[in-house]
Amino acid sequence: MTLALVANAHAQQRAPVDVVIEPVRETTFMDRIEALGTLQANELVEIGALITERIDKLYFEDGDVVEEGALLVQFEMNQEIALLAEAEAVLENATLELERVDDLIKRGVATATELSQRQREFAVAKARLRAVRAQIDDRSIRAPFAGTIGIRDISVGATVSPGDLIARIADTRVMKLDFSVPSTFLADLRKGTRIEGRTRAYPGETFVGEVATVDSVVDPVTRSVLVRALIPNDDGRLRPGLLMTVDLLFNERQGLAVDERALIPDGRQTFVFVAEQNDDGQLVAAQREVRIGVRRVGTVEIVSGLSVGDQVVIEGMMKLRPNTNIRATTELGVNPVDSS
């Protein structure tokens, strides 16, 4: 081989390899537990009748938002109104008689037996009035809490019996999300732990909430524990029954992050190439073993082996060996970056 060919071969060996590099940065990481859960309304009640009676008035439409105590259903009560007037009259008369006898007792004209009789009549009349008012209350159904009315299953004029469903009312301003977590994570579960939920009903969106309760019992069959989280739902888009994928987030910390493309797995070990300057001031690839932590989309946590600011090769490492001369570019084959 001529000297010219040898020189050319050495020059080709020393020609820098184009690579894309990226600095190691510090960011926030959290451990994640993934689970599946089903949404429930914070409160959900089926509105039904307590008596057998005809519906006189309905004060709501499908989908209405109502306040706590709002009148929803009025049953026919003509007879009860008449009984109320009668009971009020009887009580008024019993009150007057009691007052009259009490005055006579003070003047020594009436006997204690007569007073006792009037007191019994007053007590009976008062109890009768309370009973009639209770009957009237049973003919009015009010909202037990603020919420949204579902689709009603009955119309004005229909006769209903105890247990018949009239409609449902749900408080969905906050949603409950129940899911199971392996008991091995029990030490990491506590009230206030952040969760992120996703559902196919709203692709690409994340709903944030927090753990409200951790069940006191571990399932002996599945060795899991039931967790309940609360998710704000002021806009009302989340509905009871939706299936959600849940990420339970805990152990928040600051850690070193690199692009996952930088990793070179080799059996149980993981390596990266770092851009360093040699004694001649040339940029070369140095291989380092790293220990990784959690992963998230496109990024991996580095537990050891790197420092903030290290320049890690994320593209072009297939042609690299330790101490290979490299040239940093913004994209392979385009725009070399001045590394001086």
Coordinates of C-alpha atoms in Angstrom, one line a residue:
M1 CA 0.0 0.0 0.0
T2 CA 1.4 3.4 -0.9
L3 CA 2.0 6.1 1.7
A4 CA -0.8 8.2 0.1
L5 CA -3.3 5.4 0.6
V6 CA -2.2 4.8 4.2
A7 CA -2.6 8.5 4.9
N8 CA -6.0 8.6 3.3
A9 CA -7.1 5.6 5.4
H10 CA -6.0 7.1 8.6
A11 CA -7.7 10.4 7.7
Q12 CA -10.9 8.5 7.1
Q13 CA -10.6 6.8 10.5
R14 CA -10.1 10.2 12.1
A15 CA -13.0 11.8 10.3
P16 CA -15.5 12.9 13.0
V17 CA -18.9 11.1 13.1
D18 CA -21.9 13.4 12.9
V19 CA -24.1 13.1 16.0
V20 CA -27.0 14.9 17.7
I21 CA -26.3 15.8 21.3
E22 CA -28.6 17.1 24.1
P23 CA -27.7 18.3 27.6
V24 CA -28.7 16.4 30.7
R25 CA -31.3 18.5 32.5
E26 CA -33.0 18.5 35.9
T27 CA -36.7 18.0 36.1
T28 CA -39.5 16.7 38.3
F29 CA -40.2 13.0 38.4
M30 CA -42.8 11.0 40.3
D31 CA -43.4 7.3 40.7
R32 CA -46.5 6.0 39.0
I33 CA -49.0 3.2 39.6
E34 CA -51.4 2.5 36.8
A35 CA -54.9 1.2 37.4
L36 CA -58.4 1.1 35.9
G37 CA -61.4 2.7 37.7
T38 CA -65.0 3.6 37.1
L39 CA -66.5 7.0 37.8
Q40 CA -69.4 7.5 40.2
A41 CA -71.3 10.6 41.1
N42 CA -70.4 12.2 44.4
E43 CA -74.1 11.6 45.4
L44 CA -76.7 9.7 43.5
V45 CA -80.3 9.1 44.5
E46 CA -83.3 7.5 42.8
I47 CA -86.4 9.6 43.5
G48 CA -89.4 7.4 44.2
A49 CA -92.8 7.6 45.9
L50 CA -93.5 6.8 49.6
I51 CA -97.2 6.4 49.0
T52 CA -99.7 5.2 46.4
E53 CA -101.1 8.4 44.9
R54 CA -101.6 10.3 41.6
I55 CA -99.0 12.8 40.6
D56 CA -100.6 16.3 40.5
K57 CA -97.5 18.4 39.4
L58 CA -93.9 17.9 38.3
Y59 CA -91.6 20.9 38.9
F60 CA -88.6 19.7 36.8
E61 CA -87.6 18.7 33.3
D62 CA -85.0 16.3 32.1
G63 CA -81.5 17.5 32.8
D64 CA -82.6 20.4 35.1
V65 CA -80.0 21.6 37.7
V66 CA -81.8 22.0 41.1
E67 CA -80.8 23.3 44.5
E68 CA -81.1 21.4 47.7
G69 CA -84.7 21.4 49.1
A70 CA -86.2 22.3 45.7
L71 CA -89.8 21.0 45.2
L72 CA -89.7 18.3 42.5
V73 CA -93.0 16.4 42.7
Q74 CA -96.4 17.2 44.1
F75 CA -99.0 14.4 44.6
E76 CA -102.7 15.0 44.8
M77 CA -103.7 16.1 48.3
N78 CA -107.2 17.5 48.3
Q79 CA -108.3 15.2 51.1
E80 CA -105.2 16.0 53.2
I81 CA -105.7 19.7 52.8
A82 CA -109.3 19.3 54.2
L83 CA -108.0 17.2 57.0
L84 CA -105.4 19.8 57.8
A85 CA -108.0 22.5 58.1
E86 CA -110.1 20.3 60.4
A87 CA -107.0 19.4 62.5
E88 CA -106.1 23.1 62.9
A89 CA -109.7 24.0 63.9
V90 CA -109.7 21.2 66.5
L91 CA -106.4 22.3 67.9
E92 CA -107.5 25.9 68.1
N93 CA -110.7 24.9 70.0
A94 CA -108.6 22.6 72.3
T95 CA -106.3 25.5 73.0
L96 CA -109.1 27.8 73.9
E97 CA -110.7 25.2 76.2
L98 CA -107.4 24.6 77.9
E99 CA -106.9 28.3 78.5
R100 CA -110.5 28.7 79.8
V101 CA -110.2 25.9 82.3
D102 CA -106.7 27.1 83.4
D103 CA -108.2 30.4 84.2
L104 CA -111.1 28.8 86.1
I105 CA -108.5 26.7 88.1
K106 CA -106.8 30.0 89.1
R107 CA -110.1 31.3 90.4
G108 CA -110.9 28.0 92.2
V109 CA -114.0 27.3 90.1
A110 CA -112.7 24.2 88.0
T111 CA -111.3 21.0 89.3
A112 CA -107.9 19.3 88.6
T113 CA -109.7 16.5 86.8
E114 CA -111.3 18.9 84.4
L115 CA -107.9 20.5 83.7
S116 CA -106.4 17.2 83.1
Q117 CA -109.1 16.3 80.6
R118 CA -108.6 19.5 78.6
Q119 CA -104.8 19.0 78.6
R120 CA -105.3 15.5 77.1
E121 CA -107.6 16.9 74.4
F122 CA -105.0 19.6 73.6
A123 CA -102.2 17.0 73.3
V124 CA -104.4 14.7 71.1
A125 CA -105.3 17.7 68.8
K126 CA -101.7 18.7 68.5
A127 CA -100.6 15.2 67.6
R128 CA -103.3 14.9 65.1
L129 CA -102.2 18.1 63.4
R130 CA -98.6 16.8 63.2
A131 CA -99.8 13.5 61.6
V132 CA -101.8 15.4 59.0
R133 CA -98.8 17.6 58.2
A134 CA -96.6 14.5 57.9
Q135 CA -99.1 13.1 55.4
I136 CA -98.9 16.3 53.4
D137 CA -95.1 16.2 53.5
D138 CA -95.2 12.6 52.1
R139 CA -97.1 14.0 49.1
S140 CA -94.3 16.4 48.3
I141 CA -90.8 15.3 47.1
R142 CA -87.9 17.7 47.5
A143 CA -84.3 17.5 46.2
P144 CA -82.1 15.9 49.0
F145 CA -79.1 17.8 47.7
A146 CA -78.1 20.1 44.8
G147 CA -77.6 18.2 41.6
T148 CA -78.7 17.4 38.1
I149 CA -82.0 15.6 37.3
G150 CA -81.7 12.6 34.9
I151 CA -84.4 11.4 32.5
R152 CA -87.8 11.2 34.2
D153 CA -89.8 8.0 34.0
I154 CA -93.2 9.3 34.9
S155 CA -95.8 11.9 33.8
V156 CA -98.4 14.1 35.5
G157 CA -101.6 12.2 36.1
A158 CA -99.9 8.9 36.6
T159 CA -100.5 6.9 39.8
V160 CA -97.4 5.6 41.5
S161 CA -96.8 3.2 44.3
P162 CA -93.9 2.9 46.9
G163 CA -90.7 1.9 45.0
D164 CA -91.8 3.3 41.6
L165 CA -88.9 5.2 40.1
I166 CA -89.7 8.8 39.1
A167 CA -86.2 10.1 38.2
R168 CA -82.6 10.2 39.4
I169 CA -80.7 13.1 40.8
A170 CA -76.9 13.2 40.8
D171 CA -74.4 15.5 42.3
T172 CA -71.6 15.4 39.6
R173 CA -69.7 18.6 40.6
V174 CA -67.2 16.2 42.1
M175 CA -66.7 12.7 40.8
K176 CA -65.7 9.6 42.8
L177 CA -63.2 7.3 41.1
D178 CA -62.7 3.8 42.6
F179 CA -59.8 1.6 41.6
S180 CA -57.7 -1.2 43.1
V181 CA -54.0 -1.0 43.8
P182 CA -51.7 -3.9 44.7
S183 CA -51.2 -4.1 48.4
T184 CA -47.4 -3.9 47.9
F185 CA -47.9 -0.2 47.4
L186 CA -49.9 0.3 50.6
A187 CA -47.1 2.3 52.3
D188 CA -47.3 4.8 49.4
L189 CA -51.0 5.3 49.6
R190 CA -52.3 8.3 51.6
K191 CA -55.0 10.9 51.5
G192 CA -54.1 13.8 49.2
T193 CA -51.9 11.8 46.8
R194 CA -52.3 13.2 43.3
I195 CA -53.9 11.1 40.5
E196 CA -54.3 11.6 36.8
G197 CA -57.2 10.1 34.9
R198 CA -57.8 9.6 31.2
T199 CA -60.9 8.3 29.4
R200 CA -61.5 7.4 25.7
A201 CA -64.5 9.8 25.8
Y202 CA -62.0 12.7 25.8
P203 CA -58.9 11.6 23.9
G204 CA -55.7 13.4 24.8
E205 CA -57.1 15.0 28.0
T206 CA -56.0 14.4 31.5
F207 CA -58.2 14.9 34.6
V208 CA -56.4 15.6 37.8
G209 CA -57.7 14.7 41.3
E210 CA -56.5 13.3 44.6
V211 CA -56.9 10.3 46.8
A212 CA -59.7 10.8 49.3
T213 CA -59.9 7.3 51.0
V214 CA -57.9 4.1 51.2
D215 CA -59.9 1.1 52.2
S216 CA -59.1 -0.4 55.6
V217 CA -59.2 -4.0 54.3
V218 CA -57.0 -5.8 51.7
D219 CA -58.8 -8.2 49.5
P220 CA -57.5 -11.7 50.5
V221 CA -58.1 -13.1 47.0
T222 CA -56.5 -10.4 44.8
R223 CA -54.2 -8.9 47.5
S224 CA -55.2 -5.5 46.4
V225 CA -56.7 -2.5 48.3
L226 CA -59.6 -0.3 47.1
V227 CA -58.8 3.4 46.7
R228 CA -61.2 6.2 46.1
A229 CA -60.1 9.5 44.5
L230 CA -62.1 12.7 43.9
I231 CA -61.9 14.6 40.6
P232 CA -63.4 18.1 40.2
N233 CA -66.1 18.2 37.5
D234 CA -67.3 21.8 37.5
D235 CA -68.0 21.7 33.7
G236 CA -70.0 18.5 34.1
R237 CA -68.3 16.7 31.3
L238 CA -67.5 13.6 33.3
R239 CA -70.4 11.2 33.8
P240 CA -71.0 8.3 36.2
G241 CA -70.1 4.9 34.7
L242 CA -67.2 6.2 32.5
L243 CA -64.1 3.9 32.6
M244 CA -60.9 5.7 33.3
T245 CA -57.2 4.8 33.2
V246 CA -55.6 6.1 36.4
D247 CA -52.1 7.1 37.2
L248 CA -51.4 7.3 40.9
L249 CA -48.5 9.7 41.4
F250 CA -46.3 9.7 44.5
N251 CA -42.7 10.3 45.7
E252 CA -42.2 13.6 43.9
R253 CA -38.6 14.5 43.5
Q254 CA -36.0 16.4 41.3
G255 CA -34.0 14.1 39.0
L256 CA -31.8 14.1 35.9
A257 CA -33.5 13.5 32.6
V258 CA -32.3 12.5 29.2
D259 CA -34.0 11.6 25.9
E260 CA -34.8 7.9 25.9
R261 CA -33.1 7.6 22.5
A262 CA -29.7 8.0 24.2
L263 CA -29.9 4.7 26.0
I264 CA -27.9 1.7 24.8
P265 CA -29.0 -1.5 26.6
D266 CA -26.5 -4.3 27.0
G267 CA -27.9 -7.2 29.0
R268 CA -28.5 -5.9 32.5
Q269 CA -26.5 -2.8 31.9
T270 CA -27.4 0.5 30.2
F271 CA -24.9 2.8 28.6
V272 CA -24.9 6.3 27.0
F273 CA -22.3 8.2 24.9
V274 CA -21.3 11.6 26.3
A275 CA -19.6 14.3 24.2
E276 CA -16.3 15.3 25.8
Q277 CA -13.2 17.2 24.8
N278 CA -9.9 15.2 24.7
D279 CA -6.4 16.7 25.5
D280 CA -6.2 17.9 21.9
G281 CA -9.4 19.9 22.3
Q282 CA -11.3 17.5 19.9
L283 CA -14.8 16.4 20.6
V284 CA -14.9 12.6 21.3
A285 CA -17.5 10.1 22.5
A286 CA -17.0 8.7 26.0
Q287 CA -19.1 5.7 27.0
R288 CA -20.7 5.8 30.4
E289 CA -22.7 3.2 32.3
V290 CA -25.9 4.7 33.8
R291 CA -28.6 3.5 36.2
I292 CA -32.1 4.5 35.2
G293 CA -35.2 5.3 37.2
V294 CA -38.7 5.9 36.0
R295 CA -39.7 6.4 32.4
R296 CA -42.3 8.6 30.8
V297 CA -43.0 9.3 27.2
G298 CA -39.8 10.2 25.5
T299 CA -37.8 10.8 28.7
V300 CA -36.0 8.6 31.2
E301 CA -34.7 9.4 34.7
I302 CA -31.0 8.9 35.3
V303 CA -30.3 7.8 38.9
S304 CA -26.5 7.7 38.5
G305 CA -23.7 8.0 35.9
L306 CA -24.4 11.5 34.6
S307 CA -24.4 15.1 35.8
V308 CA -26.5 18.2 34.9
G309 CA -25.1 19.7 31.7
D310 CA -23.4 16.6 30.3
Q311 CA -23.9 16.5 26.6
V312 CA -25.4 13.1 25.7
V313 CA -25.6 11.7 22.2
I314 CA -29.2 11.0 21.2
E315 CA -28.7 10.3 17.5
G316 CA -25.8 8.7 15.5
M317 CA -24.5 6.4 18.3
M318 CA -24.6 3.3 16.1
K319 CA -21.3 4.3 14.5
L320 CA -19.6 5.2 17.8
R321 CA -17.0 3.5 19.8
P322 CA -15.3 4.9 22.9
N323 CA -13.0 7.9 22.0
T324 CA -14.5 8.2 18.5
N325 CA -14.1 11.7 17.1
I326 CA -17.6 13.3 16.8
R327 CA -19.1 16.4 15.4
A328 CA -22.3 17.8 16.9
T329 CA -25.1 18.7 14.5
T330 CA -28.7 19.8 15.0
E331 CA -29.8 17.0 12.7
L332 CA -27.9 14.2 11.1
G333 CA -26.5 15.5 7.8
V334 CA -27.5 19.1 8.5
N335 CA -25.8 22.2 10.1
P336 CA -22.7 21.2 12.2
V337 CA -22.7 22.8 15.6
D338 CA -19.7 24.8 16.8
S339 CA -18.5 22.8 19.9
S340 CA -15.7 25.2 20.8

